């Protein structure tokens, strides 16, 4: 299969949101194909520190570093560790941080990476190529725990049925096998708008890469790293991620913690607001027509205040 190029999502809105002034230092937490990084360099940023946990994304970015040796540093690391990785390089604050959560087209399009239910490949899904794979999870998890995982991370309403079909068919080695098992479990009308395997694949991918844990830790790392007035831009692609970003920004901007009616002084962490949150931005019809992957994207922007970062358990 020929890989489609990765088209950056909500790029103009991200640029407007972080408004990288000339000479600004910017973190791109999810380098991918480098779409955001290229745009920020073109807009005049002084230095971009670009992270990706996928070694192939970092290797593919070497040419861009070659063209911008003094303005781009590529770092093969998870964005949850961005503040520590930059501290090790003598950088303690930055002007802006961008996160474009999820998988890239390059990852989805390479059947050998095992992310896709549309192309057969090994059931892998590891962005970093390390740790347990999706095959390890489906072949070893207890049926109830597997059903819970599909329900929680895939929002699969018939998770128990899917889990029982998976367990009955083990061992499963290929994405094609897993997709066929889920379709059989749930019934598949060819031509239906959504493949029944979508939710199961999303759930496994989130679990394999601990995506929600990474997002939570990444937002906290961004809070520690941004200078007062600095901007955080986060693009997410499904409701679980967007809910986590929205909740973080609402809590950190002084909103009611966890939806409770606690008085401000009882706020968890007892800390002053660290962000001002702007309204969510979604792609317009023209962007969705040009790039269907943008369909479910949401951008949230936060501006860092000068209050100290909250304690880790807040
Ligand atoms: C949607 S793509 C980013 C695309 C990029 N904005 C562009 O314009 O080309 C997401 C990328 O983030 C990487 N990624 C996902 N989670 C990560 C994490 N926790 N730490 C570092 N990189 C991560 C993935 O490997 C993937 O390459």
mmCIF file of C-alpha atoms and ligand atoms in Angstrom:
data_model
loop_
_atom_site.group_PDB
_atom_site.id
_atom_site.type_symbol
_atom_site.label_atom_id
_atom_site.label_comp_id
_atom_site.label_asym_id
_atom_site.label_seq_id
_atom_site.Cartn_x
_atom_site.Cartn_y
_atom_site.Cartn_z
ATOM 1 C CA UNK A 1 0.000 0.000 0.000
ATOM 2 C CA UNK A 2 1.367 3.463 -0.835
ATOM 3 C CA UNK A 3 1.494 5.648 2.208
ATOM 4 C CA UNK A 4 -0.572 8.824 2.013
ATOM 5 C CA UNK A 5 1.323 11.878 3.219
ATOM 6 C CA UNK A 6 0.423 13.000 6.726
ATOM 7 C CA UNK A 7 -1.577 16.241 6.451
ATOM 8 C CA UNK A 8 -1.246 18.310 9.643
ATOM 9 C CA UNK A 9 -4.628 18.897 11.296
ATOM 10 C CA UNK A 10 -5.795 22.364 12.471
ATOM 11 C CA UNK A 11 -2.353 23.736 11.648
ATOM 12 C CA UNK A 12 -3.441 27.360 11.075
ATOM 13 C CA UNK A 13 -5.432 27.376 14.309
ATOM 14 C CA UNK A 14 -2.509 25.906 16.255
ATOM 15 C CA UNK A 15 -0.178 28.577 14.836
ATOM 16 C CA UNK A 16 -2.683 31.337 15.646
ATOM 17 C CA UNK A 17 -3.092 29.860 19.142
ATOM 18 C CA UNK A 18 0.567 29.717 20.063
ATOM 19 C CA UNK A 19 1.576 32.737 17.894
ATOM 20 C CA UNK A 20 5.295 31.891 17.858
ATOM 21 C CA UNK A 21 7.035 35.234 17.905
ATOM 22 C CA UNK A 22 10.402 35.637 16.304
ATOM 23 C CA UNK A 23 13.022 33.824 18.328
ATOM 24 C CA UNK A 24 10.514 31.876 20.446
ATOM 25 C CA UNK A 25 11.407 28.470 21.841
ATOM 26 C CA UNK A 26 8.742 25.890 21.040
ATOM 27 C CA UNK A 27 8.194 22.253 22.009
ATOM 28 C CA UNK A 28 6.550 20.000 19.444
ATOM 29 C CA UNK A 29 5.658 17.039 21.666
ATOM 30 C CA UNK A 30 4.470 14.895 18.749
ATOM 31 C CA UNK A 31 6.828 15.455 15.818
ATOM 32 C CA UNK A 32 5.307 12.781 13.518
ATOM 33 C CA UNK A 33 5.930 13.861 9.922
ATOM 34 C CA UNK A 34 7.111 17.259 11.158
ATOM 35 C CA UNK A 35 4.186 19.281 9.781
ATOM 36 C CA UNK A 36 3.791 21.481 12.852
ATOM 37 C CA UNK A 37 7.545 21.803 13.373
ATOM 38 C CA UNK A 38 8.119 22.952 9.771
ATOM 39 C CA UNK A 39 5.333 25.540 10.060
ATOM 40 C CA UNK A 40 6.638 26.915 13.358
ATOM 41 C CA UNK A 41 10.185 27.168 11.974
ATOM 42 C CA UNK A 42 8.799 28.958 8.896
ATOM 43 C CA UNK A 43 6.899 31.344 11.199
ATOM 44 C CA UNK A 44 10.204 32.427 12.755
ATOM 45 C CA UNK A 45 10.538 30.375 15.933
ATOM 46 C CA UNK A 46 14.043 30.553 17.328
ATOM 47 C CA UNK A 47 14.324 26.929 18.362
ATOM 48 C CA UNK A 48 12.048 23.896 18.169
ATOM 49 C CA UNK A 49 12.542 20.935 20.511
ATOM 50 C CA UNK A 50 10.655 18.138 18.774
ATOM 51 C CA UNK A 51 9.794 14.891 20.564
ATOM 52 C CA UNK A 52 8.533 11.586 19.235
ATOM 53 C CA UNK A 53 8.482 8.186 20.904
ATOM 54 C CA UNK A 54 8.588 6.474 17.498
ATOM 55 C CA UNK A 55 12.186 5.887 16.347
ATOM 56 C CA UNK A 56 11.096 5.859 12.676
ATOM 57 C CA UNK A 57 9.583 9.361 12.996
ATOM 58 C CA UNK A 58 12.839 10.629 14.533
ATOM 59 C CA UNK A 59 14.942 8.957 11.820
ATOM 60 C CA UNK A 60 12.738 10.474 9.088
ATOM 61 C CA UNK A 61 13.195 13.911 10.680
ATOM 62 C CA UNK A 62 16.993 13.876 10.463
ATOM 63 C CA UNK A 63 16.947 15.650 7.084
ATOM 64 C CA UNK A 64 14.985 18.521 8.616
ATOM 65 C CA UNK A 65 17.512 18.802 11.441
ATOM 66 C CA UNK A 66 20.266 18.830 8.810
ATOM 67 C CA UNK A 67 18.585 21.815 7.145
ATOM 68 C CA UNK A 68 18.099 23.631 10.488
ATOM 69 C CA UNK A 69 21.062 22.538 12.610
ATOM 70 C CA UNK A 70 20.876 25.510 14.990
ATOM 71 C CA UNK A 71 17.101 25.734 15.239
ATOM 72 C CA UNK A 72 15.838 22.175 15.592
ATOM 73 C CA UNK A 73 16.589 19.501 18.189
ATOM 74 C CA UNK A 74 14.924 16.110 17.656
ATOM 75 C CA UNK A 75 14.478 14.076 20.809
ATOM 76 C CA UNK A 76 13.501 10.411 20.858
ATOM 77 C CA UNK A 77 11.473 10.456 24.043
ATOM 78 C CA UNK A 78 7.898 10.414 25.329
ATOM 79 C CA UNK A 79 6.385 13.872 25.769
ATOM 80 C CA UNK A 80 5.477 13.004 29.364
ATOM 81 C CA UNK A 81 9.195 13.396 30.076
ATOM 82 C CA UNK A 82 9.660 16.634 28.119
ATOM 83 C CA UNK A 83 10.625 18.792 31.080
ATOM 84 C CA UNK A 84 13.260 16.325 32.282
ATOM 85 C CA UNK A 85 14.640 15.808 28.770
ATOM 86 C CA UNK A 86 14.967 19.579 28.285
ATOM 87 C CA UNK A 87 16.412 20.156 31.721
ATOM 88 C CA UNK A 88 19.166 17.683 30.772
ATOM 89 C CA UNK A 89 19.859 19.998 27.803
ATOM 90 C CA UNK A 90 19.976 23.111 29.970
ATOM 91 C CA UNK A 91 16.481 24.374 29.029
ATOM 92 C CA UNK A 92 14.186 25.214 31.949
ATOM 93 C CA UNK A 93 11.325 27.129 30.273
ATOM 94 C CA UNK A 94 9.817 27.463 26.797
ATOM 95 C CA UNK A 95 7.400 29.882 25.116
ATOM 96 C CA UNK A 96 4.963 27.370 23.601
ATOM 97 C CA UNK A 97 4.120 23.678 23.560
ATOM 98 C CA UNK A 98 2.126 21.805 20.906
ATOM 99 C CA UNK A 99 0.683 18.293 21.276
ATOM 100 C CA UNK A 100 -1.052 16.573 18.353
ATOM 101 C CA UNK A 101 -2.156 13.403 20.094
ATOM 102 C CA UNK A 102 -2.555 9.992 18.536
ATOM 103 C CA UNK A 103 -1.128 8.125 15.582
ATOM 104 C CA UNK A 104 0.253 9.513 12.357
ATOM 105 C CA UNK A 105 -0.788 8.475 8.852
ATOM 106 C CA UNK A 106 2.652 6.867 8.447
ATOM 107 C CA UNK A 107 1.995 4.611 11.420
ATOM 108 C CA UNK A 108 -1.534 3.666 10.292
ATOM 109 C CA UNK A 109 -0.523 3.140 6.668
ATOM 110 C CA UNK A 110 2.323 0.737 7.393
ATOM 111 C CA UNK A 111 0.614 -2.618 7.801
ATOM 112 C CA UNK A 112 3.720 -3.985 9.538
ATOM 113 C CA UNK A 113 3.140 -1.604 12.481
ATOM 114 C CA UNK A 114 -0.140 -3.396 13.183
ATOM 115 C CA UNK A 115 -2.382 -0.367 13.836
ATOM 116 C CA UNK A 116 -4.854 -0.901 11.014
ATOM 117 C CA UNK A 117 -7.886 -3.139 10.706
ATOM 118 C CA UNK A 118 -7.964 -2.346 6.995
ATOM 119 C CA UNK A 119 -4.570 -3.822 6.089
ATOM 120 C CA UNK A 120 -3.378 -7.136 7.473
ATOM 121 C CA UNK A 121 -0.216 -7.086 9.565
ATOM 122 C CA UNK A 122 1.221 -8.374 12.836
ATOM 123 C CA UNK A 123 -0.974 -7.332 15.786
ATOM 124 C CA UNK A 124 1.568 -4.897 17.218
ATOM 125 C CA UNK A 125 0.458 -1.204 17.682
ATOM 126 C CA UNK A 126 3.530 -0.152 19.689
ATOM 127 C CA UNK A 127 4.534 3.405 18.759
ATOM 128 C CA UNK A 128 7.905 2.968 20.488
ATOM 129 C CA UNK A 129 8.489 -0.626 19.320
ATOM 130 C CA UNK A 130 9.000 -1.700 22.928
ATOM 131 C CA UNK A 131 6.943 -3.244 25.719
ATOM 132 C CA UNK A 132 3.929 -5.560 25.344
ATOM 133 C CA UNK A 133 2.193 -5.531 21.943
ATOM 134 C CA UNK A 134 -1.537 -5.678 21.168
ATOM 135 C CA UNK A 135 -1.114 -9.426 20.512
ATOM 136 C CA UNK A 136 0.365 -9.838 24.001
ATOM 137 C CA UNK A 137 -2.701 -8.129 25.497
ATOM 138 C CA UNK A 138 -5.398 -10.036 23.574
ATOM 139 C CA UNK A 139 -3.661 -13.385 24.075
ATOM 140 C CA UNK A 140 -2.934 -13.120 27.794
ATOM 141 C CA UNK A 141 -5.604 -10.940 29.424
ATOM 142 C CA UNK A 142 -8.364 -12.450 31.452
ATOM 143 C CA UNK A 143 -11.731 -12.148 29.642
ATOM 144 C CA UNK A 144 -13.298 -9.737 32.146
ATOM 145 C CA UNK A 145 -10.264 -7.464 32.180
ATOM 146 C CA UNK A 146 -10.217 -7.474 28.371
ATOM 147 C CA UNK A 147 -13.918 -6.567 28.247
ATOM 148 C CA UNK A 148 -13.317 -3.736 30.720
ATOM 149 C CA UNK A 149 -10.434 -2.436 28.606
ATOM 150 C CA UNK A 150 -12.587 -2.448 25.419
ATOM 151 C CA UNK A 151 -15.389 -0.675 27.259
ATOM 152 C CA UNK A 152 -13.169 1.937 28.881
ATOM 153 C CA UNK A 153 -10.795 2.858 26.070
ATOM 154 C CA UNK A 154 -12.960 1.935 23.046
ATOM 155 C CA UNK A 155 -16.334 2.890 24.523
ATOM 156 C CA UNK A 156 -17.461 -0.430 23.010
ATOM 157 C CA UNK A 157 -21.007 -1.024 24.316
ATOM 158 C CA UNK A 158 -20.848 -4.770 23.527
ATOM 159 C CA UNK A 159 -17.430 -5.278 25.048
ATOM 160 C CA UNK A 160 -18.333 -8.521 26.876
ATOM 161 C CA UNK A 161 -19.436 -10.166 23.641
ATOM 162 C CA UNK A 162 -16.306 -9.031 21.787
ATOM 163 C CA UNK A 163 -14.038 -10.200 24.627
ATOM 164 C CA UNK A 164 -15.655 -13.620 24.735
ATOM 165 C CA UNK A 165 -15.206 -14.076 20.955
ATOM 166 C CA UNK A 166 -11.577 -12.984 21.236
ATOM 167 C CA UNK A 167 -10.836 -15.384 24.077
ATOM 168 C CA UNK A 168 -12.491 -18.267 22.190
ATOM 169 C CA UNK A 169 -10.337 -17.578 19.116
ATOM 170 C CA UNK A 170 -6.920 -17.227 20.827
ATOM 171 C CA UNK A 171 -4.078 -17.135 19.981
ATOM 172 C CA UNK A 172 -4.454 -14.199 17.567
ATOM 173 C CA UNK A 173 -1.396 -12.968 15.707
ATOM 174 C CA UNK A 174 -2.633 -10.705 12.890
ATOM 175 C CA UNK A 175 -4.725 -7.523 12.641
ATOM 176 C CA UNK A 176 -6.799 -9.182 9.910
ATOM 177 C CA UNK A 177 -7.706 -12.075 12.222
ATOM 178 C CA UNK A 178 -8.721 -9.764 15.054
ATOM 179 C CA UNK A 179 -10.811 -7.547 12.740
ATOM 180 C CA UNK A 180 -12.628 -10.628 11.378
ATOM 181 C CA UNK A 181 -13.340 -11.914 14.918
ATOM 182 C CA UNK A 182 -14.810 -8.560 16.019
ATOM 183 C CA UNK A 183 -16.868 -8.196 12.856
ATOM 184 C CA UNK A 184 -18.261 -11.702 13.347
ATOM 185 C CA UNK A 185 -19.034 -10.980 17.002
ATOM 186 C CA UNK A 186 -20.879 -7.748 16.265
ATOM 187 C CA UNK A 187 -22.241 -8.379 12.795
ATOM 188 C CA UNK A 188 -20.831 -6.459 9.878
ATOM 189 C CA UNK A 189 -22.894 -4.920 7.138
ATOM 190 C CA UNK A 190 -20.539 -4.276 4.222
ATOM 191 C CA UNK A 191 -20.722 -0.572 3.349
ATOM 192 C CA UNK A 192 -21.803 0.434 6.884
ATOM 193 C CA UNK A 193 -20.253 3.809 7.749
ATOM 194 C CA UNK A 194 -18.215 2.527 10.699
ATOM 195 C CA UNK A 195 -16.312 -0.736 10.782
ATOM 196 C CA UNK A 196 -17.276 -2.628 13.976
ATOM 197 C CA UNK A 197 -13.572 -3.275 14.634
ATOM 198 C CA UNK A 198 -12.890 0.476 15.052
ATOM 199 C CA UNK A 199 -13.592 0.632 18.789
ATOM 200 C CA UNK A 200 -11.643 -2.528 19.631
ATOM 201 C CA UNK A 201 -8.588 -1.322 17.708
ATOM 202 C CA UNK A 202 -8.775 2.118 19.345
ATOM 203 C CA UNK A 203 -9.011 0.549 22.804
ATOM 204 C CA UNK A 204 -6.014 -1.719 22.258
ATOM 205 C CA UNK A 205 -3.923 1.096 20.805
ATOM 206 C CA UNK A 206 -4.668 3.362 23.774
ATOM 207 C CA UNK A 207 -3.804 0.570 26.222
ATOM 208 C CA UNK A 208 -0.638 -0.609 24.443
ATOM 209 C CA UNK A 209 0.767 2.926 24.382
ATOM 210 C CA UNK A 210 -0.732 4.082 27.712
ATOM 211 C CA UNK A 211 -2.018 7.074 25.755
ATOM 212 C CA UNK A 212 -4.225 8.536 28.479
ATOM 213 C CA UNK A 213 -1.464 8.212 31.084
ATOM 214 C CA UNK A 214 0.941 9.894 28.661
ATOM 215 C CA UNK A 215 -1.529 12.714 28.011
ATOM 216 C CA UNK A 216 -2.120 13.339 31.697
ATOM 217 C CA UNK A 217 1.608 13.339 32.499
ATOM 218 C CA UNK A 218 2.344 15.425 29.375
ATOM 219 C CA UNK A 219 -0.102 18.164 30.411
ATOM 220 C CA UNK A 220 1.518 18.318 33.851
ATOM 221 C CA UNK A 221 4.996 18.441 32.310
ATOM 222 C CA UNK A 222 3.826 21.294 30.046
ATOM 223 C CA UNK A 223 2.552 23.176 33.088
ATOM 224 C CA UNK A 224 6.022 22.921 34.673
ATOM 225 C CA UNK A 225 7.859 23.929 31.509
ATOM 226 C CA UNK A 226 5.875 26.875 30.126
ATOM 227 C CA UNK A 227 6.904 30.402 31.026
ATOM 228 C CA UNK A 228 4.215 32.841 32.277
ATOM 229 C CA UNK A 229 2.268 33.961 29.192
ATOM 230 C CA UNK A 230 3.416 30.847 27.300
ATOM 231 C CA UNK A 231 0.870 28.911 25.237
ATOM 232 C CA UNK A 232 -0.184 25.279 25.272
ATOM 233 C CA UNK A 233 -2.000 23.889 22.206
ATOM 234 C CA UNK A 234 -3.430 20.370 22.302
ATOM 235 C CA UNK A 235 -5.155 18.669 19.363
ATOM 236 C CA UNK A 236 -6.995 15.461 20.200
ATOM 237 C CA UNK A 237 -8.974 13.010 18.110
ATOM 238 C CA UNK A 238 -11.494 11.294 20.333
ATOM 239 C CA UNK A 239 -13.719 12.118 23.237
ATOM 240 C CA UNK A 240 -11.629 10.335 25.890
ATOM 241 C CA UNK A 241 -8.590 12.472 25.090
ATOM 242 C CA UNK A 242 -10.539 15.692 24.653
ATOM 243 C CA UNK A 243 -12.325 15.122 27.948
ATOM 244 C CA UNK A 244 -8.938 14.747 29.692
ATOM 245 C CA UNK A 245 -7.595 17.978 28.148
ATOM 246 C CA UNK A 246 -10.801 19.884 28.880
ATOM 247 C CA UNK A 247 -10.853 18.682 32.492
ATOM 248 C CA UNK A 248 -7.185 19.574 32.992
ATOM 249 C CA UNK A 249 -7.605 23.100 31.610
ATOM 250 C CA UNK A 250 -10.849 23.665 33.478
ATOM 251 C CA UNK A 251 -9.357 22.586 36.795
ATOM 252 C CA UNK A 252 -6.102 24.441 36.239
ATOM 253 C CA UNK A 253 -7.935 27.637 35.247
ATOM 254 C CA UNK A 254 -9.822 27.712 38.532
ATOM 255 C CA UNK A 255 -12.905 25.791 37.419
ATOM 256 C CA UNK A 256 -14.723 23.617 39.879
ATOM 257 C CA UNK A 257 -12.545 20.572 40.578
ATOM 258 C CA UNK A 258 -14.028 17.296 39.389
ATOM 259 C CA UNK A 259 -17.446 18.931 39.006
ATOM 260 C CA UNK A 260 -17.917 19.237 42.766
ATOM 261 C CA UNK A 261 -19.308 22.211 44.654
ATOM 262 C CA UNK A 262 -16.182 22.700 46.778
ATOM 263 C CA UNK A 263 -15.252 26.218 47.700
ATOM 264 C CA UNK A 264 -12.152 27.572 45.939
ATOM 265 C CA UNK A 265 -10.076 27.273 49.114
ATOM 266 C CA UNK A 266 -10.917 23.558 49.251
ATOM 267 C CA UNK A 267 -9.647 23.113 45.695
ATOM 268 C CA UNK A 268 -7.560 19.978 45.339
ATOM 269 C CA UNK A 269 -3.944 21.035 45.578
ATOM 270 C CA UNK A 270 -5.100 24.344 47.045
ATOM 271 C CA UNK A 271 -3.207 26.092 44.258
ATOM 272 C CA UNK A 272 -3.724 29.250 42.230
ATOM 273 C CA UNK A 273 -4.834 28.889 38.577
ATOM 274 C CA UNK A 274 -1.950 28.050 36.247
ATOM 275 C CA UNK A 275 -3.816 28.447 32.938
ATOM 276 C CA UNK A 276 -6.394 30.620 31.240
ATOM 277 C CA UNK A 277 -8.370 28.421 28.873
ATOM 278 C CA UNK A 278 -9.748 29.530 25.505
ATOM 279 C CA UNK A 279 -12.791 28.097 23.730
ATOM 280 C CA UNK A 280 -12.308 24.822 21.864
ATOM 281 C CA UNK A 281 -11.628 25.064 18.115
ATOM 282 C CA UNK A 282 -12.847 22.517 15.575
ATOM 283 C CA UNK A 283 -11.989 22.161 11.896
ATOM 284 C CA UNK A 284 -14.338 23.764 9.385
ATOM 285 C CA UNK A 285 -16.073 21.897 6.573
ATOM 286 C CA UNK A 286 -13.356 22.786 4.052
ATOM 287 C CA UNK A 287 -10.601 21.260 6.206
ATOM 288 C CA UNK A 288 -12.654 18.109 6.825
ATOM 289 C CA UNK A 289 -13.325 17.773 3.081
ATOM 290 C CA UNK A 290 -9.605 18.128 2.328
ATOM 291 C CA UNK A 291 -8.476 15.883 5.197
ATOM 292 C CA UNK A 292 -11.050 13.410 6.560
ATOM 293 C CA UNK A 293 -8.711 12.608 9.495
ATOM 294 C CA UNK A 294 -9.538 16.125 10.796
ATOM 295 C CA UNK A 295 -13.208 15.135 11.240
ATOM 296 C CA UNK A 296 -12.990 14.332 14.932
ATOM 297 C CA UNK A 297 -10.236 16.785 15.914
ATOM 298 C CA UNK A 298 -10.556 19.348 18.713
ATOM 299 C CA UNK A 299 -7.965 21.994 19.582
ATOM 300 C CA UNK A 300 -7.719 23.454 23.054
ATOM 301 C CA UNK A 301 -5.437 26.357 23.949
ATOM 302 C CA UNK A 302 -4.288 27.393 27.392
ATOM 303 C CA UNK A 303 -2.219 30.440 28.347
ATOM 304 C CA UNK A 304 0.114 29.891 31.303
ATOM 305 C CA UNK A 305 -0.281 32.245 34.254
ATOM 306 C CA UNK A 306 2.603 33.074 36.586
ATOM 307 C CA UNK A 307 1.327 30.761 39.386
ATOM 308 C CA UNK A 308 3.582 27.857 40.338
ATOM 309 C CA UNK A 309 2.802 24.460 38.814
ATOM 310 C CA UNK A 310 0.477 22.332 40.935
ATOM 311 C CA UNK A 311 1.782 19.422 42.943
ATOM 312 C CA UNK A 312 1.779 16.104 41.086
ATOM 313 C CA UNK A 313 -1.150 14.581 42.964
ATOM 314 C CA UNK A 314 -3.469 17.523 42.203
HETATM 315 C C1 LIG B 1 -0.743 12.762 14.921
HETATM 316 S S1 LIG B 1 0.973 12.477 14.799
HETATM 317 C C2 LIG B 1 1.687 14.080 14.802
HETATM 318 C C3 LIG B 1 1.732 14.729 13.459
HETATM 319 C C4 LIG B 1 2.472 16.047 13.390
HETATM 320 N N1 LIG B 1 1.791 17.101 14.130
HETATM 321 C C5 LIG B 1 2.682 16.485 11.964
HETATM 322 O O1 LIG B 1 2.202 17.572 11.613
HETATM 323 O O2 LIG B 1 3.298 15.764 11.209
HETATM 324 C C6 LIG B 1 1.376 11.918 16.397
HETATM 325 C C7 LIG B 1 2.819 11.542 16.614
HETATM 326 O O3 LIG B 1 3.053 11.616 18.004
HETATM 327 C C8 LIG B 1 3.806 10.520 18.424
HETATM 328 N N2 LIG B 1 3.421 10.280 19.820
HETATM 329 C C9 LIG B 1 2.248 9.825 20.302
HETATM 330 N N3 LIG B 1 2.278 9.766 21.633
HETATM 331 C C10 LIG B 1 3.494 10.211 22.015
HETATM 332 C C11 LIG B 1 4.130 10.402 23.280
HETATM 333 N N4 LIG B 1 3.498 10.108 24.400
HETATM 334 N N5 LIG B 1 5.369 10.908 23.301
HETATM 335 C C12 LIG B 1 6.018 11.234 22.142
HETATM 336 N N6 LIG B 1 5.480 11.042 20.923
HETATM 337 C C13 LIG B 1 4.226 10.546 20.856
HETATM 338 C C14 LIG B 1 3.434 9.396 17.495
HETATM 339 O O4 LIG B 1 4.486 8.455 17.428
HETATM 340 C C15 LIG B 1 3.200 10.141 16.181
HETATM 341 O O5 LIG B 1 4.369 10.167 15.411
#
